[in-house]
PDB file of C-alpha atoms in Angstrom:
ATOM      1  CA  MET A   8      35.205 122.542 104.718  1.00  0.00           C
ATOM      2  CA  ASP A   9      34.565 124.339 101.109  1.00  0.00           C
ATOM      3  CA  ASP A  10      31.581 122.415 100.106  1.00  0.00           C
ATOM      4  CA  THR A  11      33.137 122.206  96.653  1.00  0.00           C
ATOM      5  CA  ILE A  12      36.127 119.697  97.197  1.00  0.00           C
ATOM      6  CA  LEU A  13      33.116 116.973  99.301  1.00  0.00           C
ATOM      7  CA  GLN A  14      30.527 117.458  95.636  1.00  0.00           C
ATOM      8  CA  GLY A  15      34.123 116.611  94.101  1.00  0.00           C
ATOM      9  CA  ILE A  16      34.223 113.451  95.953  1.00  0.00           C
ATOM     10  CA  ALA A  17      31.499 112.959  96.345  1.00  0.00           C
ATOM     11  CA  ASP A  18      31.543 113.182  92.281  1.00  0.00           C
ATOM     12  CA  ILE A  19      34.120 110.535  91.534  1.00  0.00           C
ATOM     13  CA  GLU A  20      32.934 107.906  94.359  1.00  0.00           C
ATOM     14  CA  GLU A  21      30.471 108.190  91.973  1.00  0.00           C
ATOM     15  CA  VAL A  22      31.613 107.329  88.452  1.00  0.00           C
ATOM     16  CA  ILE A  23      34.089 104.828  90.746  1.00  0.00           C
ATOM     17  CA  ALA A  24      31.208 102.887  92.395  1.00  0.00           C
ATOM     18  CA  GLY A  25      28.586 102.857  88.857  1.00  0.00           C
ATOM     19  CA  MET A  26      32.488 101.210  86.750  1.00  0.00           C
ATOM     20  CA  GLU A  27      32.246  99.013  89.730  1.00  0.00           C
ATOM     21  CA  ARG A  28      29.264  98.295  89.324  1.00  0.00           C
ATOM     22  CA  GLY A  29      29.670  97.884  85.138  1.00  0.00           C
ATOM     23  CA  GLU A  30      27.293 100.347  84.487  1.00  0.00           C
ATOM     24  CA  GLY A  31      29.968 102.572  83.121  1.00  0.00           C
ATOM     25  CA  PRO A  32      31.114 106.322  84.866  1.00  0.00           C
ATOM     26  CA  GLY A  33      27.135 107.675  84.276  1.00  0.00           C
ATOM     27  CA  ARG A  34      26.431 111.648  84.115  1.00  0.00           C
ATOM     28  CA  PHE A  35      30.468 112.317  83.011  1.00  0.00           C
ATOM     29  CA  CYS A  36      29.799 109.549  79.998  1.00  0.00           C
ATOM     30  CA  VAL A  37      29.812 112.843  77.075  1.00  0.00           C
ATOM     31  CA  GLY A  38      29.042 113.056  73.174  1.00  0.00           C
ATOM     32  CA  HIS A  39      27.425 110.564  70.856  1.00  0.00           C
ATOM     33  CA  GLY A  40      27.758 107.623  67.663  1.00  0.00           C
ATOM     34  CA  LEU A  41      29.823 104.184  68.317  1.00  0.00           C
ATOM     35  CA  GLN A  42      33.115 105.416  68.674  1.00  0.00           C
ATOM     36  CA  SER A  43      33.145 108.929  70.157  1.00  0.00           C
ATOM     37  CA  ARG A  44      31.604 108.979  73.559  1.00  0.00           C
ATOM     38  CA  ARG A  45      33.991 110.123  76.303  1.00  0.00           C
ATOM     39  CA  PHE A  46      34.734 110.088  79.997  1.00  0.00           C
ATOM     40  CA  ARG A  47      34.979 113.917  80.743  1.00  0.00           C
ATOM     41  CA  PHE A  48      36.002 115.173  84.416  1.00  0.00           C
ATOM     42  CA  GLU A  49      37.109 118.295  85.649  1.00  0.00           C
ATOM     43  CA  TRP A  50      37.706 119.852  88.923  1.00  0.00           C
ATOM     44  CA  ARG A  51      39.571 122.859  90.375  1.00  0.00           C
ATOM     45  CA  ASP A  52      39.711 124.994  93.354  1.00  0.00           C
ATOM     46  CA  GLN A  53      43.876 127.549  94.398  1.00  0.00           C
ATOM     47  CA  ALA A  54      45.909 124.024  95.195  1.00  0.00           C
ATOM     48  CA  LEU A  55      44.605 121.583  93.051  1.00  0.00           C
ATOM     49  CA  SER A  56      42.893 121.551  89.352  1.00  0.00           C
ATOM     50  CA  LEU A  57      41.812 117.778  88.007  1.00  0.00           C
ATOM     51  CA  ASP A  58      41.241 117.128  83.774  1.00  0.00           C
ATOM     52  CA  PHE A  59      40.046 113.570  83.189  1.00  0.00           C
ATOM     53  CA  ASP A  60      39.303 112.772  79.032  1.00  0.00           C
ATOM     54  CA  LEU A  61      39.231 109.609  77.940  1.00  0.00           C
ATOM     55  CA  PRO A  62      37.264 107.290  75.546  1.00  0.00           C
ATOM     56  CA  CYS A  63      34.073 105.130  76.416  1.00  0.00           C
ATOM     57  CA  ALA A  64      31.725 103.210  75.667  1.00  0.00           C
ATOM     58  CA  ARG A  65      33.269 102.438  72.158  1.00  0.00           C
ATOM     59  CA  LEU A  66      30.466 100.308  71.033  1.00  0.00           C
ATOM     60  CA  LEU A  67      32.948  99.411  68.391  1.00  0.00           C
ATOM     61  CA  ALA A  68      36.060  98.315  70.465  1.00  0.00           C
ATOM     62  CA  ASP A  69      36.492  94.603  70.730  1.00  0.00           C
ATOM     63  CA  ASP A  70      36.636  93.614  74.841  1.00  0.00           C
ATOM     64  CA  GLU A  71      39.808  93.905  75.845  1.00  0.00           C
ATOM     65  CA  THR A  72      40.284  97.360  74.200  1.00  0.00           C
ATOM     66  CA  ARG A  73      36.462  98.548  76.913  1.00  0.00           C
ATOM     67  CA  ARG A  74      38.582  96.720  79.302  1.00  0.00           C
ATOM     68  CA  ALA A  75      41.392  98.805  79.568  1.00  0.00           C
ATOM     69  CA  ASP A  76      39.114 102.043  78.678  1.00  0.00           C
ATOM     70  CA  ASP A  77      37.440 101.208  81.892  1.00  0.00           C
ATOM     71  CA  ALA A  78      40.481 100.682  84.069  1.00  0.00           C
ATOM     72  CA  GLU A  79      41.769 103.517  82.167  1.00  0.00           C
ATOM     73  CA  ILE A  80      39.220 105.679  83.676  1.00  0.00           C
ATOM     74  CA  LEU A  81      38.983 103.820  86.768  1.00  0.00           C
ATOM     75  CA  ALA A  82      42.436 104.132  87.685  1.00  0.00           C
ATOM     76  CA  ALA A  83      42.548 108.453  86.620  1.00  0.00           C
ATOM     77  CA  CYS A  84      39.255 108.058  89.601  1.00  0.00           C
ATOM     78  CA  ARG A  85      41.903 106.391  91.652  1.00  0.00           C
ATOM     79  CA  MET A  86      44.678 109.605  91.754  1.00  0.00           C
ATOM     80  CA  GLY A  87      41.905 111.732  91.703  1.00  0.00           C
ATOM     81  CA  LEU A  88      40.193 110.536  94.313  1.00  0.00           C
ATOM     82  CA  LEU A  89      42.790 110.222  96.523  1.00  0.00           C
ATOM     83  CA  LEU A  90      44.639 113.637  95.683  1.00  0.00           C
ATOM     84  CA  LEU A  91      41.537 115.015  96.171  1.00  0.00           C
ATOM     85  CA  MET A  92      41.307 113.813  99.853  1.00  0.00           C
ATOM     86  CA  ALA A  93      44.741 114.848 100.243  1.00  0.00           C
ATOM     87  CA  ASP A  94      43.844 118.345  99.782  1.00  0.00           C
ATOM     88  CA  ARG A  95      40.633 117.957 102.046  1.00  0.00           C
ATOM     89  CA  ASP A  96      42.775 116.876 104.565  1.00  0.00           C
ATOM     90  CA  GLY A  97      45.336 120.401 103.551  1.00  0.00           C
ATOM     91  CA  LYS A  98      48.522 117.240 103.062  1.00  0.00           C
ATOM     92  CA  LEU A  99      47.955 117.927  99.270  1.00  0.00           C
ATOM     93  CA  PHE A 100      51.532 119.889  99.463  1.00  0.00           C
ATOM     94  CA  ARG A 101      54.481 118.966 101.398  1.00  0.00           C
ATOM     95  CA  GLU A 102      56.233 121.098 104.049  1.00  0.00           C
ATOM     96  CA  GLY A 103      57.351 124.014 103.445  1.00  0.00           C
ATOM     97  CA  GLU A 104      55.675 124.465  99.545  1.00  0.00           C
ATOM     98  CA  GLY A 105      53.155 127.291 100.072  1.00  0.00           C
ATOM     99  CA  ASN A 106      50.762 128.657  98.070  1.00  0.00           C
ATOM    100  CA  LEU A 107      51.554 126.122  94.678  1.00  0.00           C
ATOM    101  CA  GLN A 108      49.254 124.340  93.192  1.00  0.00           C
ATOM    102  CA  LEU A 109      48.679 121.075  91.403  1.00  0.00           C
ATOM    103  CA  SER A 110      47.438 119.987  88.344  1.00  0.00           C
ATOM    104  CA  VAL A 111      46.968 116.236  86.617  1.00  0.00           C
ATOM    105  CA  SER A 112      45.058 115.418  83.296  1.00  0.00           C
ATOM    106  CA  CYS A 113      44.774 111.753  81.869  1.00  0.00           C
ATOM    107  CA  ASP A 114      43.910 111.729  78.569  1.00  0.00           C
ATOM    108  CA  GLU A 115      44.607 109.221  75.635  1.00  0.00           C
ATOM    109  CA  ASP A 116      47.934 110.100  75.884  1.00  0.00           C
ATOM    110  CA  GLY A 117      48.405 108.845  79.392  1.00  0.00           C
ATOM    111  CA  PRO A 118      48.432 111.395  82.602  1.00  0.00           C
ATOM    112  CA  HIS A 119      50.745 114.551  82.787  1.00  0.00           C
ATOM    113  CA  TYR A 120      50.791 116.233  86.127  1.00  0.00           C
ATOM    114  CA  GLY A 121      52.266 119.319  86.382  1.00  0.00           C
ATOM    115  CA  LEU A 122      53.851 121.178  89.775  1.00  0.00           C
ATOM    116  CA  ILE A 123      52.782 125.358  89.656  1.00  0.00           C
ATOM    117  CA  GLY A 124      54.994 127.894  91.405  1.00  0.00           C
ATOM    118  CA  ALA A 125      52.879 131.369  93.065  1.00  0.00           C
ATOM    119  CA  GLU A 126      53.546 133.915  90.227  1.00  0.00           C
ATOM    120  CA  GLY A 127      52.908 130.624  87.427  1.00  0.00           C
ATOM    121  CA  GLY A 128      56.272 128.844  86.398  1.00  0.00           C
ATOM    122  CA  VAL A 129      56.392 125.142  86.404  1.00  0.00           C
ATOM    123  CA  LEU A 130      57.798 123.788  89.366  1.00  0.00           C
ATOM    124  CA  ASP A 131      58.027 119.829  88.380  1.00  0.00           C
ATOM    125  CA  GLU A 132      55.980 118.246  85.235  1.00  0.00           C
ATOM    126  CA  GLY A 133      56.350 114.500  83.724  1.00  0.00           C
ATOM    127  CA  ASP A 134      53.810 112.571  82.085  1.00  0.00           C
ATOM    128  CA  ASP A 135      53.775 109.636  84.998  1.00  0.00           C
ATOM    129  CA  TRP A 136      51.207 108.533  88.126  1.00  0.00           C
ATOM    130  CA  ALA A 137      54.670 107.513  89.950  1.00  0.00           C
ATOM    131  CA  PRO A 138      55.376 111.047  91.390  1.00  0.00           C
ATOM    132  CA  LEU A 139      51.518 111.321  92.455  1.00  0.00           C
ATOM    133  CA  VAL A 140      52.198 108.345  94.140  1.00  0.00           C
ATOM    134  CA  LEU A 141      55.101 109.448  96.121  1.00  0.00           C
ATOM    135  CA  ARG A 142      53.075 112.751  97.223  1.00  0.00           C
ATOM    136  CA  LEU A 143      50.607 110.704  98.403  1.00  0.00           C
ATOM    137  CA  GLU A 144      52.769 107.836 100.371  1.00  0.00           C
ATOM    138  CA  THR A 145      53.917 111.117 101.893  1.00  0.00           C
ATOM    139  CA  ALA A 146      50.212 112.695 102.524  1.00  0.00           C
ATOM    140  CA  PHE A 147      48.525 110.248 104.507  1.00  0.00           C
ATOM    141  CA  GLY A 148      51.621 108.996 105.867  1.00  0.00           C
ATOM    142  CA  ILE A 149      50.597 105.056 104.033  1.00  0.00           C
ATOM    143  CA  GLY A 150      53.334 102.427 102.226  1.00  0.00           C
ATOM    144  CA  LEU A 151      54.184 102.546  98.739  1.00  0.00           C
ATOM    145  CA  SER A 152      51.937  99.178  98.042  1.00  0.00           C
ATOM    146  CA  ALA A 153      49.137 100.501  99.944  1.00  0.00           C
ATOM    147  CA  LEU A 154      48.661 102.857  97.585  1.00  0.00           C
ATOM    148  CA  THR A 155      49.266 101.006  93.926  1.00  0.00           C
ATOM    149  CA  ASP A 156      46.671  98.675  95.610  1.00  0.00           C
ATOM    150  CA  VAL A 157      44.145 101.430  95.580  1.00  0.00           C
ATOM    151  CA  ILE A 158      44.682 102.663  92.316  1.00  0.00           C
ATOM    152  CA  TRP A 159      45.181  99.455  90.579  1.00  0.00           C
ATOM    153  CA  PRO A 160      43.821  96.505  92.442  1.00  0.00           C
TER     154      PRO A 160
END
């Protein structure tokens, strides 16, 4: 098994644990200033690309905004964790989907995904987590409600 995917899983688990303890995203919080700090997480292999760039630790924001920032980071990380686990287990793509890459990002404009074919063309793309949740439902053989409870508890 590729050690980089195991490190990616460990990194995302570290962020989730820190966020759940109220400590923030730890070493993945970059930038400086009262309002310009960002949660930055990038990970890539041949099958999967993750790129998360979200605001965090905005000291001048109200409590509701900070809670919303944290919820968005946690949702992106939980989705990323499940995608990494599917990639690790060879279940990221459905039967017959060979030589594809799934590119997933999340920023202040929301989530975005693209399914890229072997020749570099975009086969499917969108600005919603729903198609990724359905892909994971197939990969792990668990129901939609169980997955959504993991991503958005």
